[in-house]
Amino acid sequence: MPSFELIAAPHTPFFANGDLALNVVAQQAAYLRDKGVHGVLIAGSTGEGSSLSGSERRDLAASWAEAADGLEVWIHVGHNSPREAAALAAHAAEIGAHGVCAAPPSWFPLGSIDRLVDTCAEIAAGAPSLPFLYYHIPVLSHVQLPMVKFAESARARIPNFRGIKYTHLDALDFQACVRDHGDAIKLYWGCDELLATGLALGAHGAVGSTYNFATPLYHRLIAAHAAGATNEVRTLQSKAAQLVELLASHNYMAAAKATMKYLGVDVGTVRCPMPPLAQGGEAKVFADLERFNLKSLLE
């Protein structure tokens, strides 16, 4: 499936004091280019975007736009203030990003398709020349509406609406989106540990955190799916799921950032309110990755 777009959600690099370590972005970009990802989606969940100030988000976006060199750069601009989200989108257009993506405001509940589309329209209007993706992640946004109906309304009312990053396990809704809208918009699967499901349901691509450090494994999985090698798909998907489980046993996000250091790209640790690794935790993550034979899986 050569046209399948694998998009990494990079970690935001921090110094030990919690400041942005923007000098690391070029190394991250070079590493991901070498591994063959299609693009990046920055400042989302994995990028701890909600823990960054507006100026930090702009600086991070500019650093990625400068370092991209062939990678598509999608910038997550979601914010509890739709006006600030629109301003972040406008900045993304100014720096030459490929597109913008937004999760909805989560403080005040969005309980109807109409209000969700109104909100997304205000955000997307900040960068009318850029493709706009809606970030469907109910576990964090608390917006649990049928995307097949949202897509129908968004296509009619948002001129630059181009797709959905679908981080939710509702196979029937996702399948309906592919059936009814798959020829008009892009549908990106957002559950790395079940990529095989997204492939089977007809996703156009995938966006996720583990594509930072396990891209070769997923490339083999995608190729096996395209070849109809069902048993190989199952084996590779199981390995990917085991890796997620391993990292989750240590505090997933902090352990995932430690994994990048293990592979030679030090992105620091997480920022408050994310929980860091316990004392001595990095060494334990490294030891578990050795036992898991991660480096051999990535060859």
Short mmCIF file of C-alpha atoms in Angstrom, two decimals:
data_model
loop_
_atom_site.label_atom_id
_atom_site.label_comp_id
_atom_site.label_asym_id
_atom_site.label_seq_id
_atom_site.Cartn_x
_atom_site.Cartn_y
_atom_site.Cartn_z
CA MET A 1 0.00 0.00 0.00
CA PRO A 2 2.60 2.57 -1.17
CA SER A 3 0.25 5.57 -0.96
CA PHE A 4 -0.48 5.02 2.74
CA GLU A 5 0.72 8.09 4.67
CA LEU A 6 2.58 7.39 7.90
CA ILE A 7 2.76 10.60 9.96
CA ALA A 8 4.74 10.82 13.19
CA ALA A 9 3.55 12.90 16.13
CA PRO A 10 6.94 14.13 17.43
CA HIS A 11 7.72 14.75 21.05
CA THR A 12 8.40 18.33 22.02
CA PRO A 13 12.02 18.44 23.23
CA PHE A 14 12.75 20.02 26.59
CA PHE A 15 15.88 20.89 28.51
CA ALA A 16 16.18 19.57 32.06
CA ASN A 17 14.67 22.82 33.40
CA GLY A 18 11.59 22.40 31.22
CA ASP A 19 12.45 25.04 28.60
CA LEU A 20 12.04 24.23 24.92
CA ALA A 21 15.12 22.56 23.43
CA LEU A 22 14.51 23.75 19.87
CA ASN A 23 18.06 22.83 18.87
CA VAL A 24 16.92 19.17 18.89
CA VAL A 25 14.19 19.65 16.26
CA ALA A 26 16.57 19.39 13.29
CA GLN A 27 17.89 16.07 14.66
CA GLN A 28 14.33 14.78 15.11
CA ALA A 29 13.45 15.78 11.55
CA ALA A 30 16.57 14.13 10.11
CA TYR A 31 15.87 10.92 12.06
CA LEU A 32 12.27 10.75 10.84
CA ARG A 33 13.22 11.48 7.24
CA ASP A 34 15.75 8.65 7.42
CA LYS A 35 13.03 6.29 8.70
CA GLY A 36 10.71 7.19 5.84
CA VAL A 37 7.74 8.90 7.46
CA HIS A 38 5.51 11.00 5.22
CA GLY A 39 5.19 13.91 7.60
CA VAL A 40 4.80 15.14 11.17
CA LEU A 41 1.94 16.46 13.29
CA ILE A 42 3.41 18.66 15.99
CA ALA A 43 2.08 19.99 19.31
CA GLY A 44 -0.73 17.49 19.68
CA SER A 45 -1.09 15.01 22.53
CA THR A 46 2.36 13.48 22.07
CA GLY A 47 3.85 16.94 21.58
CA GLU A 48 2.32 18.10 24.89
CA GLY A 49 0.82 21.05 23.04
CA SER A 50 -1.63 21.83 25.85
CA SER A 51 1.33 22.32 28.20
CA LEU A 52 2.97 24.94 25.97
CA SER A 53 2.35 28.66 25.94
CA GLY A 54 1.16 30.32 22.76
CA SER A 55 4.60 31.78 22.04
CA GLU A 56 6.23 28.38 22.64
CA ARG A 57 3.82 26.75 20.21
CA ARG A 58 4.70 29.34 17.58
CA ASP A 59 8.44 28.89 18.15
CA LEU A 60 8.10 25.11 17.95
CA ALA A 61 6.07 25.34 14.73
CA ALA A 62 8.61 27.67 13.14
CA SER A 63 11.47 25.34 14.06
CA TRP A 64 9.72 22.38 12.44
CA ALA A 65 8.85 24.36 9.31
CA GLU A 66 12.50 25.30 8.97
CA ALA A 67 13.81 21.77 9.58
CA ALA A 68 11.21 19.81 7.58
CA ASP A 69 13.14 19.49 4.29
CA GLY A 70 10.61 17.26 2.51
CA LEU A 71 8.44 16.26 5.45
CA GLU A 72 4.84 17.49 5.44
CA VAL A 73 4.39 19.63 8.54
CA TRP A 74 0.94 19.58 10.10
CA ILE A 75 0.53 21.85 13.11
CA HIS A 76 -1.97 21.12 15.83
CA VAL A 77 -3.59 24.44 16.72
CA GLY A 78 -6.38 23.23 19.00
CA HIS A 79 -6.99 25.43 22.04
CA ASN A 80 -9.76 26.10 24.55
CA SER A 81 -10.01 29.54 22.91
CA PRO A 82 -11.12 29.14 19.27
CA ARG A 83 -9.78 32.64 18.59
CA GLU A 84 -6.32 31.65 19.80
CA ALA A 85 -6.58 28.45 17.76
CA ALA A 86 -7.39 30.55 14.67
CA ALA A 87 -4.42 32.81 15.42
CA LEU A 88 -2.15 29.75 15.69
CA ALA A 89 -3.54 28.57 12.35
CA ALA A 90 -2.75 31.95 10.79
CA HIS A 91 0.81 31.66 12.10
CA ALA A 92 1.08 28.17 10.59
CA ALA A 93 0.18 29.63 7.20
CA GLU A 94 2.76 32.40 7.61
CA ILE A 95 5.61 29.95 8.23
CA GLY A 96 4.71 27.66 5.33
CA ALA A 97 3.17 24.67 7.12
CA HIS A 98 1.45 22.05 4.98
CA GLY A 99 -1.75 22.11 7.02
CA VAL A 100 -3.38 22.53 10.42
CA CYS A 101 -5.22 20.18 12.72
CA ALA A 102 -7.37 20.97 15.73
CA ALA A 103 -8.92 19.10 18.59
CA PRO A 104 -11.99 20.95 19.88
CA PRO A 105 -12.20 23.03 23.06
CA SER A 106 -12.79 20.68 25.98
CA TRP A 107 -13.71 22.93 28.91
CA PHE A 108 -17.19 23.89 27.73
CA PRO A 109 -18.92 20.79 26.28
CA LEU A 110 -19.67 20.62 22.58
CA GLY A 111 -22.79 18.48 22.41
CA SER A 112 -24.04 18.95 18.86
CA ILE A 113 -22.72 18.56 15.33
CA ASP A 114 -23.71 22.15 14.51
CA ARG A 115 -21.72 23.66 17.39
CA LEU A 116 -18.72 21.49 16.63
CA VAL A 117 -18.76 22.54 12.98
CA ASP A 118 -19.22 26.21 13.96
CA THR A 119 -16.19 25.95 16.22
CA CYS A 120 -14.05 24.21 13.61
CA ALA A 121 -15.12 26.76 10.99
CA GLU A 122 -13.86 29.60 13.17
CA ILE A 123 -10.51 27.85 13.66
CA ALA A 124 -10.11 26.84 10.00
CA ALA A 125 -10.86 30.39 8.87
CA GLY A 126 -7.61 31.48 10.50
CA ALA A 127 -5.73 29.76 7.67
CA PRO A 128 -8.15 29.50 4.73
CA SER A 129 -5.38 28.54 2.32
CA LEU A 130 -4.30 25.49 4.35
CA PRO A 131 -5.97 22.07 4.62
CA PHE A 132 -7.80 21.64 7.93
CA LEU A 133 -8.00 18.34 9.81
CA TYR A 134 -10.33 17.71 12.72
CA TYR A 135 -8.69 15.80 15.59
CA HIS A 136 -11.22 13.29 16.93
CA ILE A 137 -9.98 12.11 20.33
CA PRO A 138 -12.98 11.74 22.65
CA VAL A 139 -10.94 10.37 25.56
CA LEU A 140 -9.31 13.81 25.90
CA SER A 141 -11.74 16.20 24.21
CA HIS A 142 -14.90 14.64 25.67
CA VAL A 143 -16.59 15.30 22.31
CA GLN A 144 -18.13 12.00 21.30
CA LEU A 145 -20.21 12.71 18.21
CA PRO A 146 -20.56 10.58 15.07
CA MET A 147 -17.83 11.62 12.67
CA VAL A 148 -19.75 10.43 9.64
CA LYS A 149 -22.34 13.16 10.34
CA PHE A 150 -19.71 15.72 11.32
CA ALA A 151 -17.86 15.13 8.03
CA GLU A 152 -21.03 15.64 6.02
CA SER A 153 -21.70 19.01 7.63
CA ALA A 154 -18.05 20.09 7.69
CA ARG A 155 -17.65 19.37 3.97
CA ALA A 156 -20.59 21.65 3.26
CA ARG A 157 -19.65 24.49 5.62
CA ILE A 158 -15.84 24.58 5.94
CA PRO A 159 -14.17 25.27 2.57
CA ASN A 160 -10.74 23.99 3.61
CA PHE A 161 -11.91 20.92 5.56
CA ARG A 162 -9.79 18.04 4.29
CA GLY A 163 -10.06 15.22 6.79
CA ILE A 164 -10.07 13.68 10.25
CA LYS A 165 -7.39 12.31 12.56
CA TYR A 166 -9.46 9.54 14.10
CA THR A 167 -8.15 8.51 17.53
CA HIS A 168 -11.11 6.49 18.74
CA LEU A 169 -12.10 2.83 18.57
CA ASP A 170 -15.48 3.07 16.86
CA ALA A 171 -14.98 0.84 13.85
CA LEU A 172 -18.56 1.28 12.59
CA ASP A 173 -18.33 5.06 12.56
CA PHE A 174 -14.88 5.02 10.94
CA GLN A 175 -16.06 2.56 8.31
CA ALA A 176 -19.05 4.81 7.58
CA CYS A 177 -16.69 7.77 7.18
CA VAL A 178 -14.62 5.81 4.65
CA ARG A 179 -17.75 4.67 2.81
CA ASP A 180 -19.47 8.06 2.65
CA HIS A 181 -16.56 10.49 2.55
CA GLY A 182 -13.41 8.54 1.70
CA ASP A 183 -13.28 9.83 -1.87
CA ALA A 184 -13.44 13.47 -0.75
CA ILE A 185 -11.37 13.71 2.47
CA LYS A 186 -8.41 12.00 4.13
CA LEU A 187 -9.10 9.70 7.07
CA TYR A 188 -6.08 9.15 9.29
CA TRP A 189 -6.11 6.32 11.83
CA GLY A 190 -4.85 7.39 15.26
CA CYS A 191 -4.50 4.12 17.24
CA ASP A 192 -0.97 2.83 16.61
CA GLU A 193 -1.44 -0.36 18.63
CA LEU A 194 -4.28 -1.32 16.25
CA LEU A 195 -2.96 -0.04 12.92
CA ALA A 196 -4.05 -3.28 11.26
CA THR A 197 -7.65 -2.33 12.05
CA GLY A 198 -7.27 1.04 10.35
CA LEU A 199 -5.71 -0.60 7.30
CA ALA A 200 -8.53 -3.14 7.09
CA LEU A 201 -11.15 -0.39 7.34
CA GLY A 202 -9.61 1.67 4.54
CA ALA A 203 -7.67 4.46 6.31
CA HIS A 204 -5.66 6.71 4.00
CA GLY A 205 -2.87 7.06 6.53
CA ALA A 206 -2.01 7.00 10.21
CA VAL A 207 -0.80 9.55 12.74
CA GLY A 208 0.78 8.46 16.01
CA SER A 209 3.50 8.61 18.63
CA THR A 210 5.11 5.20 18.04
CA TYR A 211 5.93 6.18 14.45
CA ASN A 212 8.69 8.27 16.04
CA PHE A 213 10.64 5.19 17.09
CA ALA A 214 9.13 2.07 15.45
CA THR A 215 8.61 3.20 11.86
CA PRO A 216 10.42 0.28 10.18
CA LEU A 217 8.19 -2.22 12.00
CA TYR A 218 5.10 -0.39 10.76
CA HIS A 219 6.43 -0.16 7.21
CA ARG A 220 6.72 -3.96 7.22
CA LEU A 221 3.20 -4.25 8.64
CA ILE A 222 1.78 -1.98 5.92
CA ALA A 223 3.62 -3.93 3.21
CA ALA A 224 2.38 -7.24 4.63
CA HIS A 225 -1.19 -5.95 4.60
CA ALA A 226 -0.82 -4.86 0.98
CA ALA A 227 0.53 -8.32 0.09
CA GLY A 228 -2.31 -10.10 1.89
CA ALA A 229 0.12 -11.73 4.34
CA THR A 230 -2.38 -11.99 7.18
CA ASN A 231 -0.23 -13.98 9.60
CA GLU A 232 2.67 -11.54 9.23
CA VAL A 233 0.32 -8.60 9.84
CA ARG A 234 -0.88 -10.26 13.05
CA THR A 235 2.66 -10.97 14.22
CA LEU A 236 3.90 -7.43 13.55
CA GLN A 237 0.80 -5.83 15.07
CA SER A 238 1.26 -7.94 18.18
CA LYS A 239 4.87 -6.74 18.47
CA ALA A 240 3.72 -3.12 18.16
CA ALA A 241 1.08 -3.65 20.83
CA GLN A 242 3.61 -5.30 23.15
CA LEU A 243 5.90 -2.29 22.74
CA VAL A 244 3.06 0.07 23.69
CA GLU A 245 2.26 -2.11 26.71
CA LEU A 246 5.93 -2.09 27.76
CA LEU A 247 6.12 1.70 27.65
CA ALA A 248 2.74 2.10 29.37
CA SER A 249 4.04 0.07 32.31
CA HIS A 250 6.56 2.89 32.99
CA ASN A 251 4.29 5.96 32.33
CA TYR A 252 3.84 5.89 28.58
CA MET A 253 4.80 9.42 27.50
CA ALA A 254 7.90 9.71 29.66
CA ALA A 255 8.98 6.20 28.63
CA ALA A 256 8.39 7.01 24.94
CA LYS A 257 10.66 10.04 25.24
CA ALA A 258 13.25 7.84 26.96
CA THR A 259 12.95 5.46 23.99
CA MET A 260 13.98 8.27 21.66
CA LYS A 261 17.07 8.84 23.81
CA TYR A 262 17.77 5.09 23.68
CA LEU A 263 17.75 5.37 19.89
CA GLY A 264 20.06 8.38 19.86
CA VAL A 265 17.70 11.38 19.79
CA ASP A 266 17.50 12.94 23.27
CA VAL A 267 14.22 14.86 23.54
CA GLY A 268 14.40 15.23 27.30
CA THR A 269 11.60 14.33 29.65
CA VAL A 270 7.97 15.38 29.96
CA ARG A 271 6.66 18.69 31.28
CA CYS A 272 4.21 19.13 34.15
CA PRO A 273 1.43 17.96 34.47
CA MET A 274 2.68 14.78 32.74
CA PRO A 275 4.22 12.34 35.26
CA PRO A 276 7.97 11.79 34.79
CA LEU A 277 9.71 8.48 35.18
CA ALA A 278 10.46 7.42 38.74
CA GLN A 279 14.03 7.70 39.98
CA GLY A 280 16.09 5.17 38.06
CA GLY A 281 13.23 4.74 35.62
CA GLU A 282 15.20 5.59 32.50
CA ALA A 283 17.64 2.73 33.12
CA LYS A 284 14.70 0.38 33.65
CA VAL A 285 13.12 1.47 30.34
CA PHE A 286 16.43 0.94 28.56
CA ALA A 287 16.76 -2.53 30.11
CA ASP A 288 13.25 -3.48 29.03
CA LEU A 289 13.91 -2.23 25.50
CA GLU A 290 17.05 -4.38 25.39
CA ARG A 291 15.06 -7.43 26.47
CA PHE A 292 12.44 -6.56 23.88
CA ASN A 293 15.21 -6.43 21.23
CA LEU A 294 13.83 -3.14 19.90
CA LYS A 295 16.89 -2.23 17.85
CA SER A 296 16.86 -5.56 16.04
CA LEU A 297 13.16 -5.10 15.23
CA LEU A 298 13.99 -1.78 13.58
CA GLU A 299 16.67 -3.10 11.26
#
